[in-house]
Short mmCIF file of C-alpha atoms and ligand atoms in Angstrom, two decimals:
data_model
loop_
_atom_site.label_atom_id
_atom_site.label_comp_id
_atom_site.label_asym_id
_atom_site.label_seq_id
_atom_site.Cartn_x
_atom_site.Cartn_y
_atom_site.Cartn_z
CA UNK A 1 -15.85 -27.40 40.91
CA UNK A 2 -15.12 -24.68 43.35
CA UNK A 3 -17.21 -24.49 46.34
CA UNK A 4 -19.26 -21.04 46.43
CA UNK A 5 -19.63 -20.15 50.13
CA UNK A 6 -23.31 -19.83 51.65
CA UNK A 7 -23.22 -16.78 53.28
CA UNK A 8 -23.87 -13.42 51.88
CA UNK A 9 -26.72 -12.05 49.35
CA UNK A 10 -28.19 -15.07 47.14
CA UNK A 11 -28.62 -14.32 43.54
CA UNK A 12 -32.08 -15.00 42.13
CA UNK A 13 -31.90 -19.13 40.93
CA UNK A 14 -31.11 -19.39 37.55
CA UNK A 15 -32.98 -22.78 37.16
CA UNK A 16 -36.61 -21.71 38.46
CA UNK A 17 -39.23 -22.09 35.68
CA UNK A 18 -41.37 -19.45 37.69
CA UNK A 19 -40.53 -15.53 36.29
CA UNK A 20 -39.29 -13.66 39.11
CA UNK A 21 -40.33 -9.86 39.36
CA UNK A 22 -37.17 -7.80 37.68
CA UNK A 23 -36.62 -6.07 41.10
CA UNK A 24 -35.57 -9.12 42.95
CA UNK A 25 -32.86 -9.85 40.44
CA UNK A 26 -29.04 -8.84 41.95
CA UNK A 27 -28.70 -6.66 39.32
CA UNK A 28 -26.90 -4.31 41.56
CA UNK A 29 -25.54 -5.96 44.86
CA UNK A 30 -24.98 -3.73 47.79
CA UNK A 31 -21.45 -2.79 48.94
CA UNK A 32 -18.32 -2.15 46.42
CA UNK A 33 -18.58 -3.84 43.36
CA UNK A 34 -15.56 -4.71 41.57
CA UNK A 35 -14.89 -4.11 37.73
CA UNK A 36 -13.20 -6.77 36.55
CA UNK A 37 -11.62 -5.42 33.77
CA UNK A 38 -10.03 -2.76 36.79
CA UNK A 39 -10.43 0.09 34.27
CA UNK A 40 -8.49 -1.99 31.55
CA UNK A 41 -10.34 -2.62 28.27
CA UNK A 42 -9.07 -6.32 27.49
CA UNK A 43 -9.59 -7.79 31.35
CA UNK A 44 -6.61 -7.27 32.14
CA UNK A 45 -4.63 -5.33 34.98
CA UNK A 46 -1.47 -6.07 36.66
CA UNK A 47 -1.24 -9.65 34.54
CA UNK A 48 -4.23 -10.15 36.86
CA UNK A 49 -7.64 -11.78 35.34
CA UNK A 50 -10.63 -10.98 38.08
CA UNK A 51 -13.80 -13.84 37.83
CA UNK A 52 -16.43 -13.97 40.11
CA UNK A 53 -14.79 -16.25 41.87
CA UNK A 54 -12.43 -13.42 43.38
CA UNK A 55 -15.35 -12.54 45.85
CA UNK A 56 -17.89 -15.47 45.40
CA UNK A 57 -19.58 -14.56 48.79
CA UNK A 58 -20.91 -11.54 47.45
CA UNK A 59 -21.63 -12.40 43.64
CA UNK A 60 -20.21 -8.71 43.11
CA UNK A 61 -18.02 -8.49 40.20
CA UNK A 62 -18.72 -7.49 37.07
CA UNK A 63 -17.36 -7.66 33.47
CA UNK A 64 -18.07 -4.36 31.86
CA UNK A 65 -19.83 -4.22 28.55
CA UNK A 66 -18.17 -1.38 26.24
CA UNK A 67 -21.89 0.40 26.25
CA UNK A 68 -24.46 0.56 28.36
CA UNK A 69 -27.81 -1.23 26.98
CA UNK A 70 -31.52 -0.95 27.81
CA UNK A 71 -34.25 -3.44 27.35
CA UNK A 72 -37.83 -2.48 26.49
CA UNK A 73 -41.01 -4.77 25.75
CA UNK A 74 -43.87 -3.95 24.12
CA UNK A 75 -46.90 -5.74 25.54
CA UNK A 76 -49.62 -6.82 23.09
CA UNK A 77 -52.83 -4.71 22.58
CA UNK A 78 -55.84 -5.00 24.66
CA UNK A 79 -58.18 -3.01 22.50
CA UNK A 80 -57.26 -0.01 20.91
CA UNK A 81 -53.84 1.35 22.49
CA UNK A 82 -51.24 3.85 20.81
CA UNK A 83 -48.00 2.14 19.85
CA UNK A 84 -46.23 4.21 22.58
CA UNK A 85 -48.34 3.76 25.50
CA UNK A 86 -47.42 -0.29 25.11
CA UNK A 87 -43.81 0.37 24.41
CA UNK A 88 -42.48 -0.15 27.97
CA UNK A 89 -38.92 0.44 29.69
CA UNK A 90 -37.76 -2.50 31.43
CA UNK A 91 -34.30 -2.38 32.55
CA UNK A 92 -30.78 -0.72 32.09
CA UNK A 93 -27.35 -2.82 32.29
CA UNK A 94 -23.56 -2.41 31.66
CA UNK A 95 -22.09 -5.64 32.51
CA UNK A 96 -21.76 -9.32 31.49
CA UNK A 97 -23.09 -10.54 35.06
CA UNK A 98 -26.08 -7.94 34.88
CA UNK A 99 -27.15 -9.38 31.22
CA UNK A 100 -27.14 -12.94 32.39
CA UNK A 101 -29.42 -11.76 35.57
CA UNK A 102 -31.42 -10.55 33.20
CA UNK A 103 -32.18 -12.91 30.77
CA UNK A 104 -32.27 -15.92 33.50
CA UNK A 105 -35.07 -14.39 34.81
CA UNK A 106 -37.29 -12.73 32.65
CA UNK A 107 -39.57 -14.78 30.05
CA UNK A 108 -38.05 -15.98 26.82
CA UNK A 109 -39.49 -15.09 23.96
CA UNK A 110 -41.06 -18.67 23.26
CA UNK A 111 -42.88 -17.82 25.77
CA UNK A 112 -44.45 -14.48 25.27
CA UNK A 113 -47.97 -13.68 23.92
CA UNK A 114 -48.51 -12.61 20.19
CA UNK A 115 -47.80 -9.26 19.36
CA UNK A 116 -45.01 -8.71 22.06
CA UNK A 117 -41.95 -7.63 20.68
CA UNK A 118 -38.27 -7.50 22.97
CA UNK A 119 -36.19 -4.75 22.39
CA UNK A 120 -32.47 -4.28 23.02
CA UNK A 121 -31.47 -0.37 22.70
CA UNK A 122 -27.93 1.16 23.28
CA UNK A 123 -29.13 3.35 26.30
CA UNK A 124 -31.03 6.86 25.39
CA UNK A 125 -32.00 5.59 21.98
CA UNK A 126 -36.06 4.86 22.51
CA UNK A 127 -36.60 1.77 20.30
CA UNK A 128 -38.96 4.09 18.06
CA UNK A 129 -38.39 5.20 14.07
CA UNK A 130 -38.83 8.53 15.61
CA UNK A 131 -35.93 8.81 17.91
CA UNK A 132 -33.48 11.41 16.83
CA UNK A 133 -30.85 8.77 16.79
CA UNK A 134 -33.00 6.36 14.53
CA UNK A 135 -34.78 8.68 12.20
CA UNK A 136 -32.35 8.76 9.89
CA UNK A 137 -31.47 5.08 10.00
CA UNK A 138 -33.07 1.84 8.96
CA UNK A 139 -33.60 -1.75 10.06
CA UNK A 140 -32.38 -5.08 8.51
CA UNK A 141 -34.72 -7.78 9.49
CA UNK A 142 -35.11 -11.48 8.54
CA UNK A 143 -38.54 -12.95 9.22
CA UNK A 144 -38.58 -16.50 10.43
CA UNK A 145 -41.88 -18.94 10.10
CA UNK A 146 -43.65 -20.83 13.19
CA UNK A 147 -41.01 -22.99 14.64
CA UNK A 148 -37.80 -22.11 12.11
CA UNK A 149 -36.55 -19.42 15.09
CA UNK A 150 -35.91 -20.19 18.49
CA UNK A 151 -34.72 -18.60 21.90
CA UNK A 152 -31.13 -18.82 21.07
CA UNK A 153 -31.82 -17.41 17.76
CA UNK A 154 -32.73 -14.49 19.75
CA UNK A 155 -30.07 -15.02 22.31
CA UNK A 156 -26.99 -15.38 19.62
CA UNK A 157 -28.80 -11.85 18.53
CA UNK A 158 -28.40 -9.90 22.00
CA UNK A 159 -25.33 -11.26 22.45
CA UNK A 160 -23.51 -10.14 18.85
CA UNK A 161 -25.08 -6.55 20.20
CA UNK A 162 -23.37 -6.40 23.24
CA UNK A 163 -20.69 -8.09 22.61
CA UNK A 164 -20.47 -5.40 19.96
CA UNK A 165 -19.58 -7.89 17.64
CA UNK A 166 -21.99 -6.95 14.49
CA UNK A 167 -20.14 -3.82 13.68
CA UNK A 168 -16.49 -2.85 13.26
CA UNK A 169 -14.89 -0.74 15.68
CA UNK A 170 -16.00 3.24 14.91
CA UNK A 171 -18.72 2.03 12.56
CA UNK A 172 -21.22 3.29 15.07
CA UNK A 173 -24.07 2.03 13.48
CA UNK A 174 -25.35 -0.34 15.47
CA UNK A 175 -28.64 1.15 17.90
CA UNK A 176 -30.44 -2.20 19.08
CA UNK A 177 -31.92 -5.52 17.59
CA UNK A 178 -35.42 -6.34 18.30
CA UNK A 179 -37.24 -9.43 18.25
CA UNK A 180 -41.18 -9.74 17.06
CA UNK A 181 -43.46 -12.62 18.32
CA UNK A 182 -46.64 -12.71 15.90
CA UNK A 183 -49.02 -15.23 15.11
CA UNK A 184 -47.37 -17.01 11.70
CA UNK A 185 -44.45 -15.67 12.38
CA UNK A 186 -40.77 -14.08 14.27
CA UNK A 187 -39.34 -11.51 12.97
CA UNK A 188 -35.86 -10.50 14.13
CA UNK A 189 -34.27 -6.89 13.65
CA UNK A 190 -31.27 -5.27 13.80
CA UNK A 191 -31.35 -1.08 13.78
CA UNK A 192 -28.91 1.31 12.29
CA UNK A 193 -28.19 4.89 12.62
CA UNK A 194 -27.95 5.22 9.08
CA UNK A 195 -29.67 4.05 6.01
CA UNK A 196 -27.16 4.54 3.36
CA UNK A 197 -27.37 8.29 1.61
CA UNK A 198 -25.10 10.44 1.33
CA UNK A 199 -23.67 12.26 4.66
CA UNK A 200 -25.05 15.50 5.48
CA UNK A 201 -22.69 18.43 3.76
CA UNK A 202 -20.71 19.70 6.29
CA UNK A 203 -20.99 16.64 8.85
CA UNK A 204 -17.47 14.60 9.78
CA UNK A 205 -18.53 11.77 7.24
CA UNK A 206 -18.72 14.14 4.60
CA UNK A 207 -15.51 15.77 5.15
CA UNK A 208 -13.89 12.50 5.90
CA UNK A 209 -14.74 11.97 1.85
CA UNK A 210 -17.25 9.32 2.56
CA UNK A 211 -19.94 8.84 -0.03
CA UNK A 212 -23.56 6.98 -0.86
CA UNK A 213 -21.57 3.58 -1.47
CA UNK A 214 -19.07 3.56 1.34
CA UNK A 215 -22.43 3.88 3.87
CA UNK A 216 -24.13 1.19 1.72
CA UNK A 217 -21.05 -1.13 2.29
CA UNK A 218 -20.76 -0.68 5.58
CA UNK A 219 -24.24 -1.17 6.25
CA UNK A 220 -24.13 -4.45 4.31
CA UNK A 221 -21.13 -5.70 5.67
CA UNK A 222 -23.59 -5.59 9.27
CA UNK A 223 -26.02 -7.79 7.64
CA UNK A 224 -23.63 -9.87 6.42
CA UNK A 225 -22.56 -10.33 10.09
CA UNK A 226 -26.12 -10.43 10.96
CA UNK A 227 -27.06 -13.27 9.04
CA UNK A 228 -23.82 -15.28 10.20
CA UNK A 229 -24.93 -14.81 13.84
CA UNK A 230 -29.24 -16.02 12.73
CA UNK A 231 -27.26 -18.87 11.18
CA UNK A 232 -28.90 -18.50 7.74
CA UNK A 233 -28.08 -19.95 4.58
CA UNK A 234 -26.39 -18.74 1.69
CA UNK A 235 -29.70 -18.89 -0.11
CA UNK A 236 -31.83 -16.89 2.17
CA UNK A 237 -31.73 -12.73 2.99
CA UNK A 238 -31.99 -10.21 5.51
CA UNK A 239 -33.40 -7.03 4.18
CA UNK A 240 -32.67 -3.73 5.01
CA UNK A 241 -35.47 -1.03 5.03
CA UNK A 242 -35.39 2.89 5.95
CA UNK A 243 -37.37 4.19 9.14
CA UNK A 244 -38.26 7.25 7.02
CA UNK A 245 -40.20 4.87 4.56
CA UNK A 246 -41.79 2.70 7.89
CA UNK A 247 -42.87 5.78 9.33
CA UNK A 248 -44.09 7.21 6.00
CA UNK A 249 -46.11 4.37 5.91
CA UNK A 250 -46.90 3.66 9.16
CA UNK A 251 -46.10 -0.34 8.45
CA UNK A 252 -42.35 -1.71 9.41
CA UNK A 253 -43.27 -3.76 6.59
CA UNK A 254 -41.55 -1.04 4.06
CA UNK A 255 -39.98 -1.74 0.86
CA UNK A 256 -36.64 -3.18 1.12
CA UNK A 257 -34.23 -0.75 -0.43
CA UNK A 258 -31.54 -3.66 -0.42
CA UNK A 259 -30.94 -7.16 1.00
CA UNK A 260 -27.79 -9.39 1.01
P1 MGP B 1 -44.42 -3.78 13.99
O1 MGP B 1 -44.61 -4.40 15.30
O2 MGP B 1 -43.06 -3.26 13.75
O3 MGP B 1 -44.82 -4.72 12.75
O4 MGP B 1 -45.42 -2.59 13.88
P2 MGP B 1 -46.03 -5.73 12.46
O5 MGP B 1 -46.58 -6.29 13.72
O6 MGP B 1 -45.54 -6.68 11.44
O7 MGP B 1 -47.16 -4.83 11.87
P3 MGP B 1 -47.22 -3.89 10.59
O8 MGP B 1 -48.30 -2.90 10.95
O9 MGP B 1 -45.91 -3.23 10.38
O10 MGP B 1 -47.61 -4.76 9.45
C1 MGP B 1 -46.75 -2.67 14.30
C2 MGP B 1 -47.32 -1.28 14.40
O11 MGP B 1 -46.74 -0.62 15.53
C3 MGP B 1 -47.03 -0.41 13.20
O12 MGP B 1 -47.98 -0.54 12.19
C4 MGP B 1 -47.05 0.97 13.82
O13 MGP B 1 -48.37 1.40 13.94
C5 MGP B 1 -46.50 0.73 15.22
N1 MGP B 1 -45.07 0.98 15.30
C6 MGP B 1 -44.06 0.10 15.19
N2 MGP B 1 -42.89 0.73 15.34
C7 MGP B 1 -41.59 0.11 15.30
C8 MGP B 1 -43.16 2.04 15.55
C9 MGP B 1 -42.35 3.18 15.77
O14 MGP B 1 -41.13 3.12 15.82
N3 MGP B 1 -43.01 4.34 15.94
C10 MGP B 1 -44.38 4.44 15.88
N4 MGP B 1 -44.95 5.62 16.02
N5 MGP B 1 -45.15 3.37 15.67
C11 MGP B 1 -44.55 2.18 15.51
#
């Protein structure tokens, strides 16, 4: 194994059971950090691959993610508190090396209390039905019992998101996955700009001829992918539901308008 040299900043252990406060994480090293992809898309420059290894002293390159994501909890209720005043911002990323900071260091979901819920947001979309980006879009979720989910189920999730893997390229559907921790249950999300009606008249879907049951396809081909990544079987669903109707209703638990 390559030896990493001692001096320099020393990234937060990875192998701590402990939490450590998000601020202590090297989420952003000081001095120059290097993009490995050099401005190419596929990692690539000059025939030249950059790792971290290419400046292991300072921990400071970084594989950047094609968007730029934002992680949000919501802490459980202590008494009676508004949805939005437990809905909190954690943390903003847009690399590979920033995610893994991230994640190595901040509870897993095992180990949160009832009623928190993780949230994974392409950056300026607030994880809310109300969100101009979401109001118009809907959710498909799969709800696993006590014990059937676990922290890689939430992992493979996160990582299908930004590895922008759950969508193809121009869909643009995809707006974050969310994970619920509740009592009997998990329940695992996956949000999308669009709920399958018709485009607006005059918007670029319309005039690009697209109808009701190309957006329905699309959509379903993303749950399809969906359920691949939770590792379901043939025999179970995901189902997708419409913000409108969870906000109507003021339950996520909305009719589904279809499943796959
Ligand atoms: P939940 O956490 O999505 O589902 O919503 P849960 O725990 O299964 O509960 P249920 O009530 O849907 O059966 C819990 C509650 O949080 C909802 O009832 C809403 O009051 C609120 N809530 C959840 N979301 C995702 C939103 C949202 O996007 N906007 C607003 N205003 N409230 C929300």
């Amino acid at each position: 194994m390559a030896e990493v040299a001692s001096n320099g900043p020393t990234p937060a252990s990875t192998t701590s059971s402990e939490p450590v406060p998000l601020d202590t994480i090297p989420v952003s090293p000081d001095g120059a950090v290097t993009d490995a992809t050099n401005g190419a898309t596929n990692g690539h420059s000059d025939g030249k691959i950059v790792t971290v290894f290419d400046d292991p002293a300072n921990f400071n390159v970084k594989h950047a993610l094609q968007n730029t994501w934002t992680l949000w909890f919501t802490k459980p209720p202590s008494g009676k508190q508004d949805w939005s005043e437990l809905l909190k911002e954690v943390i903003t990323f847009d690399s590979v090396e920033e995610f893994w900071g991230i994640y190595n260091n901040i509870t897993p979901a095992s180990e949160l209390a009832q009623k928190s819920d993780y949230h994974l947001f392409k950056s300026g979309v607030r994880p809310e039905w109300e969100d101009p980006q979401n109001k118009h879009g809907g959710r498909w979720s799969c709800t696993f019992k006590s014990g059937k989910a676990n922290d890689s189920t939430w992992l493979d999730v996160m990582l299908a998101a930004i590895g922008e893997t759950l969508e193809d390229e121009g869909d643009n559907e995809v707006m974050g996955v969310v994970i619920n921790i509740r009592r009997a249950f998990w329940r695992v999300g996956l949000w999308t700009r669009t709920a399958g009606q018709a485009p607006k008249k005059g918007s670029a879907a319309a005039e690009e001829g697209q109808d009701k049951e190309l957006g329905k396809k699309r959509l379903e081909k993303i749950g399809k992918n969906f359920k691949n990544y939770l590792q379901l079987p043939e025999t179970e669903q995901v189902e997708f539901s419409g913000h409108a109707d969870s906000a109507h209703s003021g339950s996520s638990r909305a009719k589904a308008k279809f499943a796959v």
